[in-house]
Amino acid sequence: MFKRWLSASLILLAVCLRSNEITARADYSDALATAPQGILINKTNPFLTVDTTDKSSTSIVNGKNSEAPGTQIVRLHEKPYEFGAIWSTDSGYMDLKKVQKFSMWVYLGSQESPVSSGMAFVLQNDPAGLGALAKSPAGKKTKLPSETLGVWAADNLAHQGSKVHLAETAIQNSWALEFDTRHNGMDGASAAGQGQSFDLNAAPVHIASNYPAQSTTYIQHATDKGFLGGLLSRTDYHYSMDHKGVLVDPKNPDFLATGKWHHLSLRWDPRTEQMTYTFDDRDPKTNNPLPGLRQTVRIDPKKIDPAWPHSANEPAKVRWGFTSATGAAHDENLVIFENIPGLIVVDTYGEIIDVERKQALAPRDQVVSGDELQVAYHLNYKSGRQTWADIRAKLRLPDGINYERAEILYGNGKKQVLSLDEMTDRQIMIRLDQELSDVNDTAMINFYGKAMEVKETKMVPSVGSSFTSTARVASIATTQFRINPHADVDLQIISPNSVSLEANQDTTVLGKVVVTCNGDMGMNLRTKVKAALNDKPLDDLPVSADGLIRLPLKASQLKPGNNVLSLRAVTSHGDASQRVKVNIKVAGELKFAMVSPKENFQSGTLSGTPQLIKRAGRWKLAIQDTRGKDKQWSLSAQATPLTVDRQPAAGRVVYVDGDRRLTLSNTPTRVLTRSCDEKINDGKYEVTDDWKADTGVLLELNGGSKAGNYETKITWSLQDAPQ
C-alpha cells in the first residue's frame, strides 16, 4: 500500500514539472509571435555582441511576428542556473559627454510560468570588458545567486562582514537599472549566506537603480551566532539593497511578468548628469503612446568612468548592455532593440496642422468639420556612424480625416508623391526613396485632407506609427484632437454700417450674432467677436445671452478721415462668421504734420557777384489733409528781412519752383496749391521731399555782400483753396 502511494506521488510530481516546461515553451513561443518591430542585431555585430564570456548563455533569435519583419531578439538565458549578458563593443560605446537615447522592448516572463529574478540594464567600465559579470566571493565555488541579476554583488558568504569586499563581487565601475520580478526578502538567522535578502523592505516587484560596485548600495544585517554562554561567538551577515529611483504600479503590483512586451525608453542628459527611464510608454500592439511610469536619477560619471573627466575632444566611453541570472525558477527574459546610441541619431516628431490657420494643433485642440488638415511626420537626421537607409514607414493615420493626397519632401529639395490607393483602414506602408544623411538630413511625410462631417464632437485619439530599417527603429505619435460639428455663424450690424462723425465725437457700434448647428438655432456654444480698428486688434467682445454685442469707441481711438472697423464672430468650436466691416468717417482737418523749428543754410565763400546759397541739413515740412481727396489747399510763406550779424543784409529769401523765383517778404506769398488723398499715406504730403538742391527755400545774396552769420524767420501758413 505504501509503495503504491509513493509511486503515485512521483508520477504527480513529474506531471507538474512537465506542465511547467510546456507553459514556459508556450510563453516563449507567444513572445516571439507577438514581438514588436526591432532592428537586426546580427547586422550590427560591430556595435553589439553576445560573444561576451563562456559563462553567458545569451543568444540571438528571430521574431515570428509577420507584422514586424526582420526583428531579432536577445534571449538572455534558456535554462535554470544560467548567467546571460549582451554588451556593446568598443565601437558601440556610449559617450557620457553627449545626450544619449535608448529605445527598446523587454519581455519579463509570465505569471503562468515560474518567474525568474528578472534582468538589468547596465552601464559599465569593468576591466573585464565584454567578460564582465558578477562573481561569487573568492574561494567560494557555488552558483551565482539569481538576485544578482548578473550585475549586483553576491551575498552568498555568511561570514562576509565587509560591505567593501561584498561590492567587489559586483560588476565594477557600473550603474544598473533592475527589473526585479521575484521578491528576495529572506531575513533573520537563516538568511546569512543565502543570497535572498536584497529586497528587504522593498516592493515584491519593482524597477530600481543604483551602483552595483559601491559599498553604499548595500545595507548590512548582522546575526549573533554565539553559543556556550558567550565563550564562543560568531556573527553571520546578510545584506539588503538600497533601491533608488523606484518604479512600482500600485494598481497592478505584478506589472513586469505579464506575458506581454513592455517598452522602455532611457535618456541621458550630460548637462544635468541625469538618466530618465520610462517604462510602458508605448502599446506593443498598436505602437500608440502611453503615459507609462517614469523616474529620473542622477548618475555620477566618476563612479562608472574612472578616467572622468576627459580632455575636451576625448569621448567618455561607457559600455552598455543587459545582464540576467536564473536560479531554480526559470522564465524568459527577452530584449528587442530599436536603436544603438550614436549609430544613427535622429529626431522625430509628428504634428497635425490646421492649414487655414497655419497652426499646429496642441493636444485636445479642436477643429471644425470641413477644415483642411495636414498630418506631418518629421524625420530629422542629426548625426551618426552610418546613414539611415532603406527606411520603411508603417503608418497608422488619425481617424476623422478624409485624406486626399500625400507626399514626402526631402531636405535636398526632392519630392516623392505617394499614392493613397494602398491605404486600408487608414493604414499604409511606405518605402522612402532616399536615405537620410548629413547631406540630405530631413524628410517630411505629409498627408492632406479635410475633417470629416460629424453631428457631435468627436475625439480623435493619438495613434502611433513606426519607421524602420535594419539599424534603426523610430516611432511617431500624432496629436490627439477634437472635431466639432460645423456651425453657421451669422454676424449682423444693427447700427449703421457707415458712420460720419465730427472731430472729437465718440460712437458705439451694435451687432447681433446668430449661431445655427444642424438646424438648431441658438446652440449653446461660447461665442466671441474679434474686432480690429484700422488693422489694429481690439479686445475680444463678449456676446450676450440674446446674441447682442456692443462696442463703444472713443474719439481718441479714431483718426481724422476714414476708419475701418472689422468684426468677426467665432465660436468655441472654431466656426467663424464672415468678416463684417463698418466705415467710420471722422470730419478731417488741414494741418501741418511737421515743420522744422530751426534749419541752416550752407556755409560758403562770397564771390563778390550775385549768388544763391543752398540749404544745409534735412529740412522738414509736411502737410496733412484728412478732409477728403476733393479738397484743395494752398501753402503760403513769408520771411523777415534778411540780416547779417544782426545788421540789414544785401539779399533776400526766395522760393524757387521750376522757372519761378518768388521773393519772400513780410507779406504771405502763395508758393504751392494742391490736394491730398487721405487713403494715401493718411493724407500726408511731404513738401520738402519734392525740393531739389536748387529749388525750395534758398538765400539770394547781392554782389558785394559781406561775410557773416545770415538770419531770417520763415512763417508758413495754410489756407483752403478754391476748387
XYZ file of C-alpha atoms in Angstrom, residues 31-578:
548
model
C 6.630 36.184 -27.018
C 8.212 35.509 -30.419
C 4.857 35.616 -32.178
C 3.913 38.993 -30.666
C 7.334 40.620 -30.877
C 7.192 44.340 -31.829
C 9.390 45.793 -34.556
C 13.111 45.922 -33.809
C 16.486 46.013 -35.535
C 18.661 43.249 -36.943
C 21.225 42.609 -34.240
C 23.388 40.315 -36.371
C 23.794 43.187 -38.811
C 25.119 45.364 -36.003
C 27.712 42.977 -34.597
C 30.407 45.672 -34.892
C 28.458 47.548 -32.223
C 26.663 44.929 -30.100
C 27.611 41.330 -29.292
C 26.584 38.270 -27.295
C 30.121 36.864 -27.578
C 30.959 38.043 -24.079
C 32.091 35.195 -21.818
C 31.858 31.430 -21.992
C 29.668 31.610 -18.877
C 26.961 33.512 -20.740
C 24.063 31.627 -22.309
C 22.686 34.617 -24.229
C 21.665 34.050 -27.840
C 20.018 35.913 -30.724
C 16.733 34.529 -32.079
C 14.400 35.676 -34.831
C 10.974 37.118 -34.124
C 7.959 35.288 -35.544
C 5.594 38.248 -35.915
C 4.764 38.828 -39.592
C 3.880 42.429 -38.730
C 7.465 43.061 -37.569
C 9.715 41.605 -40.292
C 13.454 41.448 -39.707
C 13.169 41.743 -35.933
C 15.804 39.914 -33.908
C 15.511 39.241 -30.192
C 18.077 38.899 -27.417
C 17.326 35.776 -25.351
C 19.323 36.327 -22.161
C 19.032 32.749 -20.871
C 17.310 29.449 -21.621
C 17.548 27.257 -18.511
C 17.761 27.391 -14.716
C 21.049 28.418 -13.081
C 22.347 30.420 -16.034
C 24.013 33.801 -16.496
C 23.419 35.926 -19.571
C 24.840 39.146 -20.999
C 24.853 41.225 -24.158
C 27.322 44.128 -24.328
C 28.158 46.936 -26.690
C 31.533 46.514 -28.354
C 34.363 49.036 -28.287
C 32.806 50.571 -31.413
C 29.296 50.711 -29.928
C 30.193 52.690 -26.828
C 28.010 55.304 -25.182
C 29.604 58.751 -24.806
C 28.748 60.275 -21.425
C 29.501 63.742 -22.813
C 26.566 63.629 -25.232
C 22.826 63.294 -24.947
C 22.044 59.612 -25.408
C 18.720 57.888 -26.011
C 17.877 54.206 -25.720
C 14.662 52.689 -27.016
C 13.806 49.010 -26.660
C 11.185 46.409 -25.826
C 11.603 43.984 -22.921
C 9.790 40.762 -22.104
C 9.959 39.669 -18.468
C 8.073 36.396 -18.412
C 4.571 35.412 -17.423
C 2.872 34.706 -14.117
C 1.603 31.489 -15.684
C 5.125 30.026 -15.651
C 7.774 30.031 -12.876
C 9.039 33.584 -12.554
C 12.805 34.067 -12.548
C 14.501 37.030 -10.889
C 14.480 39.416 -13.839
C 17.220 41.321 -15.649
C 19.164 44.584 -15.580
C 20.216 47.328 -17.974
C 23.833 48.169 -17.182
C 26.401 50.880 -17.890
C 29.914 49.732 -17.011
C 33.639 50.188 -17.352
C 34.697 46.958 -15.685
C 38.309 45.971 -16.512
C 36.882 42.655 -17.737
C 35.167 44.488 -20.611
C 32.966 42.093 -22.564
C 33.605 39.413 -19.924
C 32.150 41.472 -17.065
C 29.791 39.595 -14.729
C 29.054 39.327 -11.039
C 31.067 36.603 -9.287
C 30.978 34.586 -6.120
C 33.385 35.561 -3.304
C 36.966 34.346 -3.649
C 37.298 30.663 -2.916
C 33.551 30.006 -2.869
C 32.539 27.588 -5.610
C 28.765 27.973 -5.658
C 26.231 29.000 -8.235
C 25.725 32.754 -8.595
C 22.609 33.850 -6.640
C 19.866 34.840 -9.049
C 19.215 38.045 -7.091
C 22.468 39.409 -8.539
C 20.818 39.513 -11.981
C 24.386 39.025 -13.180
C 25.482 42.509 -12.061
C 24.878 43.050 -8.305
C 27.160 41.706 -5.557
C 26.936 38.060 -4.485
C 25.646 37.768 -0.906
C 26.331 34.045 -0.515
C 29.077 34.133 2.131
C 27.621 34.030 5.648
C 30.676 35.487 7.392
C 31.157 38.342 4.883
C 31.333 41.276 7.288
C 32.746 43.841 4.870
C 30.479 45.788 2.528
C 33.580 46.818 0.585
C 34.550 43.203 -0.080
C 30.929 42.372 -0.872
C 30.811 45.135 -3.524
C 33.974 43.752 -5.114
C 31.942 40.761 -6.353
C 29.703 43.001 -8.493
C 30.456 44.321 -11.987
C 32.901 47.137 -11.298
C 32.537 50.793 -12.283
C 28.882 50.292 -13.088
C 25.345 51.611 -12.799
C 22.386 49.249 -13.157
C 18.658 49.559 -13.687
C 16.997 46.361 -12.496
C 13.687 44.835 -13.476
C 13.053 42.666 -10.430
C 10.285 40.115 -10.944
C 10.984 37.894 -7.904
C 10.945 39.026 -4.285
C 14.122 38.255 -2.335
C 13.046 39.143 1.181
C 14.634 36.486 3.434
C 15.534 37.813 6.901
C 16.717 36.511 10.253
C 19.378 33.995 11.241
C 18.667 31.671 8.325
C 19.226 34.416 5.722
C 23.025 34.562 6.027
C 24.829 33.172 3.018
C 21.616 32.502 1.078
C 21.704 35.453 -1.323
C 17.993 36.017 -0.899
C 17.713 39.334 1.006
C 18.271 42.230 -1.402
C 14.545 43.113 -1.409
C 14.021 43.516 2.335
C 11.649 46.458 2.816
C 11.140 46.736 -0.958
C 8.044 46.086 -3.049
C 7.988 42.459 -4.241
C 8.007 43.554 -7.907
C 9.812 46.752 -8.854
C 12.162 48.658 -11.120
C 15.065 50.402 -9.372
C 18.653 51.567 -9.878
C 21.962 52.064 -8.059
C 25.722 51.434 -8.332
C 26.486 47.662 -8.060
C 30.173 48.160 -7.136
C 29.615 50.806 -4.440
C 29.543 49.588 -0.833
C 26.918 52.238 -0.003
C 24.434 50.358 -2.191
C 24.244 47.512 0.357
C 22.725 47.535 3.843
C 24.249 45.107 6.346
C 22.185 42.922 8.706
C 24.067 41.006 11.419
C 23.037 37.869 13.358
C 24.887 36.830 16.557
C 25.608 33.074 16.424
C 27.334 32.916 19.807
C 26.993 29.794 21.992
C 28.333 28.203 25.239
C 27.260 31.203 27.227
C 29.174 33.555 25.014
C 32.506 31.720 25.406
C 32.478 31.237 21.678
C 30.985 33.881 19.400
C 30.321 34.272 15.698
C 28.430 36.830 13.669
C 26.779 35.998 10.381
C 25.664 38.577 7.841
C 23.147 39.101 5.104
C 22.539 42.191 3.003
C 19.652 44.125 1.568
C 19.957 46.753 -1.131
C 19.295 50.500 -1.267
C 16.887 50.907 -4.170
C 17.000 54.291 -5.932
C 14.529 55.706 -8.447
C 11.937 53.025 -7.680
C 9.044 52.355 -10.041
C 6.046 50.292 -8.885
C 2.473 50.044 -10.063
C 0.057 50.129 -7.097
C -2.877 49.207 -9.340
C -1.046 46.212 -10.799
C 1.661 45.009 -8.378
C 2.798 42.213 -10.738
C 3.323 44.701 -13.591
C 6.511 43.159 -15.032
C 5.969 39.438 -15.717
C 2.650 39.911 -17.523
C 3.238 37.773 -20.596
C 3.450 40.956 -22.688
C 6.135 43.122 -24.202
C 6.921 46.385 -22.407
C 8.508 49.432 -23.993
C 11.481 51.032 -22.242
C 12.935 54.470 -23.015
C 16.069 55.935 -21.437
C 17.536 59.395 -21.898
C 20.906 60.532 -20.569
C 21.416 64.285 -20.116
C 25.139 65.099 -19.670
C 24.385 68.665 -18.626
C 22.438 67.632 -15.531
C 24.110 64.196 -15.214
C 20.654 62.627 -15.048
C 19.166 59.465 -16.503
C 15.412 59.396 -17.129
C 13.824 55.992 -17.648
C 10.227 55.440 -18.718
C 8.524 52.046 -18.644
C 5.417 51.031 -20.595
C 5.314 54.264 -22.626
C 4.052 52.567 -25.819
C 1.440 49.929 -26.607
C 3.113 46.798 -28.070
C 0.140 46.051 -30.341
C -0.737 49.485 -31.703
C 2.501 51.412 -31.013
C 0.296 54.165 -29.571
C 1.868 56.281 -26.834
C 1.024 55.521 -23.194
C 1.646 57.584 -20.044
C 3.994 54.946 -18.636
C 5.945 55.045 -15.366
C 8.860 57.479 -15.175
C 11.779 58.235 -12.881
C 14.838 60.459 -13.116
C 18.032 59.747 -11.152
C 21.442 61.356 -11.043
C 24.414 59.285 -12.156
C 27.861 60.345 -11.005
C 30.094 59.813 -14.074
C 33.141 59.245 -11.851
C 31.538 56.097 -10.447
C 31.259 54.415 -13.845
C 34.169 56.061 -15.682
C 37.432 56.021 -13.692
C 39.062 58.346 -16.251
C 36.438 61.076 -15.762
C 36.782 63.938 -16.591
C 38.341 63.663 -20.031
C 40.016 66.235 -22.237
C 37.740 68.444 -24.306
C 37.812 66.394 -27.523
C 38.039 62.937 -25.933
C 34.804 60.918 -25.623
C 33.824 59.477 -22.243
C 33.287 55.871 -23.321
C 30.991 53.560 -21.377
C 29.980 50.006 -22.265
C 26.253 49.253 -22.041
C 24.042 46.191 -22.246
C 21.785 43.750 -20.379
C 22.522 41.014 -17.841
C 20.445 38.346 -16.094
C 20.859 35.339 -13.822
C 18.461 32.490 -13.051
C 18.051 30.186 -10.107
C 15.898 27.104 -9.869
C 12.979 29.103 -11.277
C 13.339 29.987 -14.920
C 11.342 32.299 -17.154
C 12.020 34.153 -20.376
C 13.937 37.467 -20.318
C 13.987 38.937 -23.832
C 15.066 42.275 -25.352
C 14.342 43.916 -28.705
C 16.485 46.947 -29.553
C 15.166 49.868 -31.590
C 18.424 51.795 -31.708
C 22.105 51.764 -30.834
C 23.267 55.089 -29.328
C 25.434 57.048 -31.714
C 24.907 54.706 -34.669
C 22.056 56.688 -36.258
C 20.969 59.736 -34.277
C 17.603 61.109 -35.384
C 14.908 63.383 -34.007
C 11.355 62.502 -34.984
C 8.025 64.101 -34.239
C 4.551 64.365 -35.667
C 2.066 67.196 -35.881
C -1.370 67.958 -37.242
C -1.632 71.391 -38.828
C -4.763 73.466 -39.354
C -3.920 74.673 -42.863
C -6.181 77.724 -42.846
C -4.848 78.987 -39.529
C -1.297 77.825 -40.343
C -1.061 76.486 -36.812
C -0.115 73.097 -35.346
C -2.726 71.580 -33.058
C -1.877 71.209 -29.392
C -3.229 68.140 -27.540
C -7.048 68.244 -27.362
C -7.262 71.279 -29.659
C -10.384 71.463 -31.776
C -11.158 71.831 -35.435
C -14.430 72.065 -37.321
C -15.894 69.679 -39.868
C -14.566 70.595 -43.278
C -11.352 72.218 -42.019
C -8.324 71.426 -44.173
C -5.749 69.495 -42.147
C -2.187 68.358 -42.733
C -0.778 65.320 -40.905
C 3.004 65.687 -40.921
C 5.699 63.195 -39.852
C 9.144 64.750 -39.428
C 12.345 62.660 -39.692
C 15.486 64.674 -38.895
C 18.922 63.057 -39.233
C 21.264 64.652 -36.679
C 24.462 62.582 -36.818
C 25.703 59.016 -36.897
C 28.291 56.476 -37.887
C 26.164 55.468 -40.871
C 23.280 56.821 -42.953
C 19.652 55.956 -42.262
C 18.909 53.913 -45.361
C 16.067 51.769 -46.681
C 13.517 53.393 -44.370
C 10.120 51.744 -44.352
C 7.206 53.548 -42.748
C 4.262 51.693 -41.260
C 1.760 54.497 -40.830
C -1.457 54.460 -38.831
C -3.167 57.721 -39.750
C -5.532 59.552 -37.411
C -9.241 58.881 -37.693
C -11.683 61.648 -38.560
C -9.930 62.932 -41.696
C -10.896 62.303 -45.314
C -7.459 62.032 -46.919
C -6.979 63.434 -50.412
C -3.255 63.399 -51.252
C 0.185 62.680 -49.783
C 3.835 63.420 -50.461
C 7.329 63.274 -48.976
C 9.544 66.367 -49.048
C 13.293 65.782 -48.606
C 15.948 68.164 -47.353
C 17.701 68.127 -50.731
C 14.594 69.556 -52.417
C 13.364 66.289 -53.936
C 9.694 65.297 -53.666
C 8.164 61.811 -53.581
C 4.463 61.682 -54.493
C 2.548 58.966 -52.620
C -0.480 57.030 -53.800
C -3.375 56.561 -51.392
C -4.651 53.521 -53.300
C -2.675 51.226 -50.981
C -4.252 52.662 -47.825
C -6.622 50.364 -45.925
C -8.398 51.368 -42.718
C -6.133 54.425 -42.532
C -3.025 52.201 -42.581
C -0.384 52.350 -45.277
C 3.136 51.006 -45.829
C 5.646 53.336 -47.498
C 9.256 52.916 -48.557
C 11.229 56.163 -48.631
C 13.048 56.614 -51.934
C 16.014 58.371 -50.349
C 18.282 57.733 -47.395
C 18.877 60.377 -44.746
C 22.392 61.616 -44.042
C 24.416 64.737 -43.351
C 23.773 65.968 -46.911
C 20.062 65.038 -47.029
C 19.073 65.349 -43.423
C 15.273 65.729 -43.379
C 12.185 64.006 -44.661
C 8.689 65.368 -44.091
C 5.849 62.963 -44.870
C 2.628 64.904 -45.407
C -0.958 63.702 -45.695
C -3.587 66.295 -46.623
C -7.320 66.038 -46.103
C -10.400 67.565 -44.531
C -12.005 66.969 -41.164
C -14.996 64.714 -41.651
C -18.563 65.814 -41.052
C -19.762 64.987 -37.525
C -23.077 65.577 -35.761
C -21.483 65.863 -32.333
C -17.985 66.483 -31.016
C -15.642 63.605 -31.913
C -12.395 62.944 -30.058
C -9.675 61.681 -32.384
C -7.098 59.721 -30.359
C -3.368 59.771 -30.807
C -2.033 56.940 -32.975
C 1.488 55.639 -33.362
C 3.496 54.882 -36.493
C 6.890 53.260 -36.940
C 9.836 53.995 -39.237
C 12.195 51.072 -39.555
C 15.446 49.957 -41.096
C 17.854 47.181 -40.232
C 19.747 49.504 -37.872
C 17.180 51.997 -36.542
C 13.542 51.975 -35.481
C 11.751 55.222 -34.663
C 8.182 55.877 -33.600
C 5.978 58.928 -34.022
C 2.625 59.558 -32.382
C 0.114 62.061 -33.687
C -1.646 64.668 -31.587
C -4.992 63.939 -30.002
C -7.618 66.445 -31.167
C -11.356 67.084 -31.412
C -13.626 67.573 -34.403
C -16.693 69.728 -33.777
C -19.833 69.912 -35.919
C -19.838 72.755 -38.385
C -21.986 75.649 -37.216
C -23.282 78.541 -39.312
C -22.332 81.793 -37.627
C -24.029 84.971 -38.792
C -22.905 88.406 -37.599
C -25.140 91.351 -38.431
C -24.510 95.028 -37.703
C -27.720 96.573 -36.366
C -26.292 100.082 -36.078
C -25.461 101.916 -39.329
C -22.738 100.256 -41.425
C -21.394 103.659 -42.337
C -20.978 106.363 -39.723
C -19.967 110.023 -40.113
C -18.667 111.832 -37.031
C -17.486 115.276 -36.149
C -13.989 115.651 -34.755
C -13.686 114.548 -31.093
C -17.008 112.665 -31.214
C -17.480 109.187 -29.654
C -19.613 106.442 -31.194
C -20.983 102.940 -30.412
C -21.330 100.020 -32.849
C -24.092 97.457 -32.192
C -24.436 93.960 -33.646
C -26.172 90.613 -33.313
C -24.760 87.069 -33.586
C -26.861 84.060 -34.593
C -25.374 80.519 -34.417
C -27.121 77.583 -36.127
C -25.883 73.971 -35.930
C -27.692 71.094 -37.666
C -30.747 73.285 -37.944
C -30.754 74.059 -34.217
C -30.707 77.818 -33.748
C -29.182 79.312 -30.631
C -26.771 76.454 -29.957
C -25.116 76.660 -26.578
C -21.676 77.485 -27.967
C -19.388 80.016 -26.367
C -19.074 82.829 -28.883
C -16.997 85.977 -29.003
C -16.387 88.672 -31.565
C -12.888 89.588 -32.666
C -12.510 93.240 -33.640
C -9.831 95.289 -35.346
C -9.813 99.028 -35.939
C -7.659 100.163 -38.851
C -5.970 96.703 -38.805
C -5.066 97.019 -35.109
C -6.673 94.315 -32.899
C -9.059 95.386 -30.138
C -10.109 93.362 -27.104
C -12.484 90.483 -27.873
C -16.147 91.376 -27.438
C -18.456 89.206 -25.338
C -21.771 88.087 -26.810
C -24.776 88.403 -24.538
C -27.261 85.587 -23.979
C -29.563 87.091 -26.602
C -26.676 87.351 -29.118
C -26.086 91.104 -28.899
C -22.703 92.821 -28.994
C -21.848 96.409 -28.108
C -18.578 98.171 -28.973
C -18.056 101.730 -27.657
C -15.336 103.685 -29.477
C -13.723 106.802 -28.039
C -12.822 109.730 -30.249
C -9.200 109.223 -29.242
C -9.271 105.794 -30.927
C -10.362 107.261 -34.255
C -8.229 109.148 -36.737
C -9.452 112.011 -38.896
C -10.861 110.803 -42.174
C -11.913 107.213 -42.895
C -11.667 104.463 -40.221
C -12.391 100.803 -40.929
C -13.747 98.576 -38.148
C -13.530 94.826 -38.913
C -15.655 92.347 -36.921
C -15.790 88.538 -36.989
C -17.711 86.210 -34.666
C -16.029 82.908 -33.655
C -17.339 80.017 -31.574
C -15.514 77.912 -29.011
C -15.571 75.102 -31.593
C -13.711 77.158 -34.146
C -16.521 78.156 -36.503
C -16.445 81.741 -37.708
C -18.712 84.237 -39.452
C -17.823 86.249 -42.499
